[in-house]
Amino acid sequence: MSTDRFAVIGDPIEHSLSPAMHTAALAAAGIDGNYEAVHVSPAQLQAAVGQLRREYRGFNVTLPHKEAILPFLDFLDPSARDVGAANTVVNAGGRLEGHNTDVGGFSAVLRQLQLDRPGLEVLVLGAGGSARAVVHALMLVGARVSLLNRDSARARRLAETASGRVAVLPHGMESLQAVVEQVDLVVNATALGLGHLADRSPLPEDVRLSPFTAVIDLIYGRRTPLLAMAAAAGCQMVDGLEMLVQQGAESFRIWTGVEPDIAAMRAACFARLEELASCSAF
Ligand code: NDP
């Protein structure tokens, strides 16, 4: 029997914990498979999908390909179709099926923080593939969303999919402080805080967070500038690690039909983060 191959594609991809997390899940489930990180730039995406179709049983898709991958897939599960982005692809005998498990991953985090309540006021920063999943999960719990993105047209396109419960804020607006003061939750779904943007915050430095505002930064494994602001203000805050684990667990179920060992996946992420920190590669 041949070994099943899985992967995550993205650019950058060096920071990804998915290989460690899924390798642990495969081992715990006794599945003969391997999972690797593949660097794919936007220009390489189409060719990469061709190779993945030939050689891999399934793959994850991360920044910046979650929306761009859609035209290369043969079928979209409602989760990916409704969100307009896919982070999980199943290869069913050469037919590529797109799913979105970020919605379930983010919903699980909202439940853990007891923020899954109707009327929750949320400021979402970003309008890319993961912001789409975040907004979709927030719509499912009946939240009201203010959306801020550098590219306002992209934010408006996202808002159009959300039945009138998303207000798009103009980028660079002067009254952002007033918005931040009245929301229950701020979510960073931008790339600001990661890679070459590691020292950039998605909120201007002069904005002050209230200690009653919760903060979720989808970036994981590091104290981002936004999380540093949240810590200084005494906010309840989490990074994106638990969302990563929960979306990964859902991907694993879709690929294998097996319930993964989530504790083993979480432990593998922490171990990999420590390893990366000790060799200063992260
Ligand atoms: P996309 O490429 O789809 O979107 C990137 C977002 O970041 C856009 O809103 C983009 O704004 C913004 N952005 C990028 N560069 C800049 C910049 N220089 N200044 C201002 N805004 C910028 O990426 P994803 O949505 O897939 O990922 C976004 C983040 O979420 C990443 O950090 C990723 O690691 C994290 N993530 C974490 C997950 C988890 O499980 N924890 C799951 C998914 C993502 P614009 O539209 O104006 O270009």
Coordinates of C-alpha atoms in Angstrom, one line a residue, residues 1-274:
M1 CA 0.0 0.0 0.0
S2 CA 1.4 3.4 -0.9
T3 CA 1.9 6.2 1.6
D4 CA -0.7 9.0 1.5
R5 CA 0.8 12.4 0.8
F6 CA -0.7 15.6 2.3
A7 CA 0.7 19.2 2.2
V8 CA 0.1 22.8 3.0
I9 CA 0.8 25.4 0.3
G10 CA 1.4 29.1 1.0
D11 CA 3.8 32.0 0.7
P12 CA 5.4 32.4 3.2
I13 CA 5.2 28.9 4.5
E14 CA 8.2 28.5 6.8
H15 CA 6.2 29.6 9.9
S16 CA 3.5 26.9 9.4
L17 CA 2.9 24.4 12.2
S18 CA 0.6 22.3 10.0
P19 CA 3.3 19.7 9.2
A20 CA 4.1 19.0 12.8
M21 CA 0.4 19.0 13.8
H22 CA -0.8 16.6 11.0
T23 CA 2.2 14.3 11.3
A24 CA 1.2 13.9 15.0
A25 CA -2.4 13.2 14.0
L26 CA -1.4 10.7 11.3
A27 CA 0.8 8.8 13.8
A28 CA -1.8 8.8 16.5
A29 CA -4.4 7.4 14.1
G30 CA -2.0 4.8 12.8
I31 CA -2.3 6.1 9.2
D32 CA 0.7 5.6 6.8
G33 CA 1.0 9.1 5.5
N34 CA 3.2 12.2 5.4
Y35 CA 2.5 15.9 5.4
E36 CA 4.8 18.5 4.2
A37 CA 5.0 22.3 3.7
V38 CA 5.3 23.4 0.1
H39 CA 6.3 27.0 -0.8
V40 CA 4.1 28.2 -3.6
S41 CA 4.2 31.8 -4.8
P42 CA 1.1 33.3 -6.5
A43 CA 2.8 32.9 -9.9
Q44 CA 3.3 29.2 -9.3
L45 CA -0.2 28.4 -8.0
Q46 CA -1.7 26.9 -11.2
A47 CA 1.3 24.6 -11.9
A48 CA 1.4 23.6 -8.2
V49 CA -2.2 22.6 -8.3
G50 CA -1.5 20.3 -11.3
Q51 CA 1.2 18.5 -9.3
L52 CA -0.9 18.3 -6.2
R53 CA -3.7 16.8 -8.2
R54 CA -1.4 14.0 -9.5
E55 CA 0.5 13.2 -6.3
Y56 CA -1.4 14.2 -3.1
R57 CA -4.5 12.9 -1.3
G58 CA -5.3 16.2 0.2
F59 CA -3.8 19.6 1.0
N60 CA -4.3 22.8 3.0
V61 CA -4.2 26.2 1.5
T62 CA -2.9 29.2 3.4
L63 CA -2.0 32.9 2.8
P64 CA -2.3 34.2 0.1
H65 CA -4.0 31.5 -1.9
K66 CA -7.4 30.8 -0.2
E67 CA -9.4 32.8 -2.6
A68 CA -7.1 32.4 -5.7
I69 CA -7.3 28.6 -5.5
L70 CA -11.1 28.5 -6.2
P71 CA -10.9 28.6 -10.0
F72 CA -8.5 25.6 -10.0
L73 CA -10.9 23.3 -8.1
D74 CA -13.5 21.0 -9.6
F75 CA -16.1 21.3 -6.8
L76 CA -16.8 23.5 -3.9
D77 CA -18.4 22.3 -0.7
P78 CA -21.0 24.8 0.6
S79 CA -18.5 25.8 3.4
A80 CA -16.1 27.1 0.7
R81 CA -18.7 28.3 -1.7
D82 CA -20.5 30.5 0.9
V83 CA -17.3 31.9 2.3
G84 CA -15.6 32.4 -1.1
A85 CA -12.4 30.9 0.1
A86 CA -11.0 27.3 0.6
N87 CA -8.3 26.2 3.1
T88 CA -8.8 22.4 2.6
V89 CA -8.7 20.4 -0.6
V90 CA -9.6 16.7 -1.0
N91 CA -8.3 14.8 -4.0
A92 CA -11.0 12.3 -4.9
G93 CA -9.3 10.4 -7.7
G94 CA -8.1 13.5 -9.5
R95 CA -11.2 15.6 -8.7
L96 CA -10.3 18.4 -6.4
E97 CA -12.9 19.4 -3.8
G98 CA -12.6 22.6 -1.8
H99 CA -13.7 23.0 1.8
N100 CA -13.4 25.7 4.4
T101 CA -12.6 24.5 7.9
D102 CA -11.5 28.0 9.1
V103 CA -15.2 28.8 9.8
G104 CA -15.5 25.8 12.2
G105 CA -12.0 26.6 13.7
F106 CA -12.9 30.2 14.5
S107 CA -16.4 29.2 15.8
A108 CA -14.8 26.8 18.2
V109 CA -12.6 29.6 19.6
L110 CA -15.6 31.9 20.0
R111 CA -17.3 29.1 22.0
Q112 CA -14.2 28.6 24.2
L113 CA -14.1 32.3 24.9
Q114 CA -17.9 32.4 25.5
L115 CA -18.3 35.0 22.8
D116 CA -20.7 33.0 20.6
R117 CA -23.6 35.3 21.4
P118 CA -26.1 37.2 19.2
G119 CA -25.5 40.9 19.1
L120 CA -21.8 40.7 19.8
E121 CA -20.1 43.8 18.3
V122 CA -16.9 43.0 16.5
L123 CA -14.2 44.9 14.6
V124 CA -12.6 42.6 12.0
L125 CA -9.3 43.8 10.6
G126 CA -8.6 42.4 7.1
A127 CA -10.7 41.2 4.2
G128 CA -8.7 38.2 2.8
G129 CA -9.4 34.5 2.8
S130 CA -9.3 34.1 6.6
A131 CA -11.3 37.3 7.3
R132 CA -14.0 35.8 5.0
A133 CA -14.2 32.7 7.3
V134 CA -14.1 34.9 10.5
V135 CA -17.0 37.1 9.2
H136 CA -19.0 34.0 8.2
A137 CA -18.5 32.4 11.6
L138 CA -19.6 35.7 13.2
M139 CA -22.7 35.8 11.0
L140 CA -23.6 32.3 12.2
V141 CA -23.7 33.5 15.9
G142 CA -25.7 36.7 15.0
A143 CA -22.8 39.1 15.6
R144 CA -22.6 42.6 14.1
V145 CA -19.3 43.3 12.3
S146 CA -17.4 46.5 11.4
L147 CA -14.8 45.6 8.8
L148 CA -11.6 47.6 8.2
N149 CA -9.2 46.7 5.4
R150 CA -6.4 48.5 3.5
D151 CA -8.2 47.7 0.2
S152 CA -11.8 49.0 1.0
A153 CA -13.2 47.6 -2.3
R154 CA -12.2 44.1 -1.1
A155 CA -13.9 44.7 2.2
R156 CA -17.1 45.8 0.4
R157 CA -17.0 42.6 -1.7
L158 CA -16.8 40.6 1.5
A159 CA -19.6 42.6 3.1
E160 CA -21.9 42.0 0.2
T161 CA -21.9 38.3 1.1
A162 CA -23.0 39.0 4.7
S163 CA -26.7 39.9 4.5
G164 CA -26.4 43.6 5.6
R165 CA -24.8 42.9 9.0
V166 CA -21.3 44.1 8.1
A167 CA -20.4 47.8 8.0
V168 CA -17.3 48.7 6.0
L169 CA -15.1 51.4 7.6
P170 CA -13.0 53.7 5.4
H171 CA -9.3 52.9 5.7
G172 CA -7.4 55.6 7.5
M173 CA -10.6 56.8 9.3
E174 CA -10.0 59.3 12.1
S175 CA -12.7 58.1 14.4
L176 CA -11.4 54.6 14.7
Q177 CA -11.0 55.1 18.5
A178 CA -14.8 55.5 18.9
V179 CA -15.3 52.2 17.0
V180 CA -12.8 50.3 19.1
E181 CA -14.4 51.6 22.3
Q182 CA -17.8 50.2 21.5
V183 CA -16.9 46.7 20.3
D184 CA -16.7 43.6 22.4
L185 CA -14.1 41.9 20.2
V186 CA -11.3 42.9 17.9
V187 CA -10.0 40.2 15.4
N188 CA -6.8 40.6 13.4
A189 CA -7.2 38.7 10.2
T190 CA -4.5 40.6 8.3
A191 CA -0.9 39.6 7.6
L192 CA 0.3 42.5 9.8
G193 CA 2.3 40.9 12.6
L194 CA 3.7 38.1 10.6
G195 CA 6.9 37.5 8.5
H196 CA 8.4 40.7 7.1
L197 CA 5.4 42.6 8.6
A198 CA 6.1 41.2 12.1
D199 CA 6.5 44.7 13.7
R200 CA 3.4 46.2 12.2
S201 CA 0.1 46.5 14.0
P202 CA -3.2 46.5 12.2
L203 CA -4.4 49.2 14.6
P204 CA -2.7 52.6 14.7
E205 CA -0.4 53.0 17.7
D206 CA -2.5 55.9 19.2
V207 CA -5.7 53.7 19.4
R208 CA -6.4 52.6 23.0
L209 CA -8.1 49.3 23.7
S210 CA -10.5 48.9 26.6
P211 CA -9.9 46.1 29.1
F212 CA -13.4 45.0 28.4
T213 CA -12.6 44.2 24.8
A214 CA -11.4 40.8 23.8
V215 CA -8.7 40.4 21.2
I216 CA -8.1 37.5 18.9
D217 CA -5.1 37.6 16.6
L218 CA -5.2 34.8 14.0
I219 CA -1.4 34.9 13.8
Y220 CA 0.0 32.3 16.2
G221 CA 3.1 31.5 18.2
R222 CA 4.3 35.1 18.7
R223 CA 3.4 38.2 20.7
T224 CA 2.3 40.4 17.8
P225 CA 2.1 44.2 18.1
L226 CA -1.7 43.9 18.4
L227 CA -1.4 41.3 21.2
A228 CA 1.2 43.5 22.9
M229 CA -1.3 46.4 22.8
A230 CA -4.0 44.1 24.2
A231 CA -1.8 42.9 27.0
A232 CA -0.9 46.4 28.0
A233 CA -4.6 47.3 28.1
G234 CA -5.5 44.2 30.2
C235 CA -7.7 42.6 27.5
Q236 CA -8.7 39.0 27.3
M237 CA -6.7 37.8 24.4
V238 CA -5.7 34.7 22.4
D239 CA -3.5 34.1 19.4
G240 CA -4.5 31.9 16.4
L241 CA -3.1 28.6 17.7
E242 CA -6.4 27.1 18.9
M243 CA -8.1 28.1 15.6
L244 CA -5.3 26.4 13.8
V245 CA -5.7 23.2 15.8
Q246 CA -9.5 23.2 15.4
Q247 CA -9.4 23.9 11.6
G248 CA -6.7 21.2 11.2
A249 CA -8.8 18.7 13.1
E250 CA -11.7 19.3 10.7
S251 CA -9.4 19.0 7.6
F252 CA -8.1 15.7 9.0
R253 CA -11.6 14.3 9.5
I254 CA -12.5 15.3 5.9
W255 CA -9.4 13.7 4.4
T256 CA -9.4 10.5 6.4
G257 CA -12.8 10.0 8.0
V258 CA -11.0 9.4 11.3
E259 CA -11.5 11.5 14.5
P260 CA -8.1 12.9 15.2
D261 CA -6.3 13.1 18.5
I262 CA -6.7 16.8 19.1
A263 CA -4.6 16.8 22.2
A264 CA -1.7 15.3 20.3
M265 CA -2.1 17.9 17.5
R266 CA -2.0 20.7 20.0
A267 CA 1.0 19.3 21.8
A268 CA 2.8 18.9 18.5
C269 CA 2.2 22.6 17.8
F270 CA 3.6 23.7 21.1
A271 CA 6.6 21.4 20.7
R272 CA 7.3 22.8 17.2
L273 CA 7.0 26.4 18.4
E274 CA 9.5 25.7 21.2

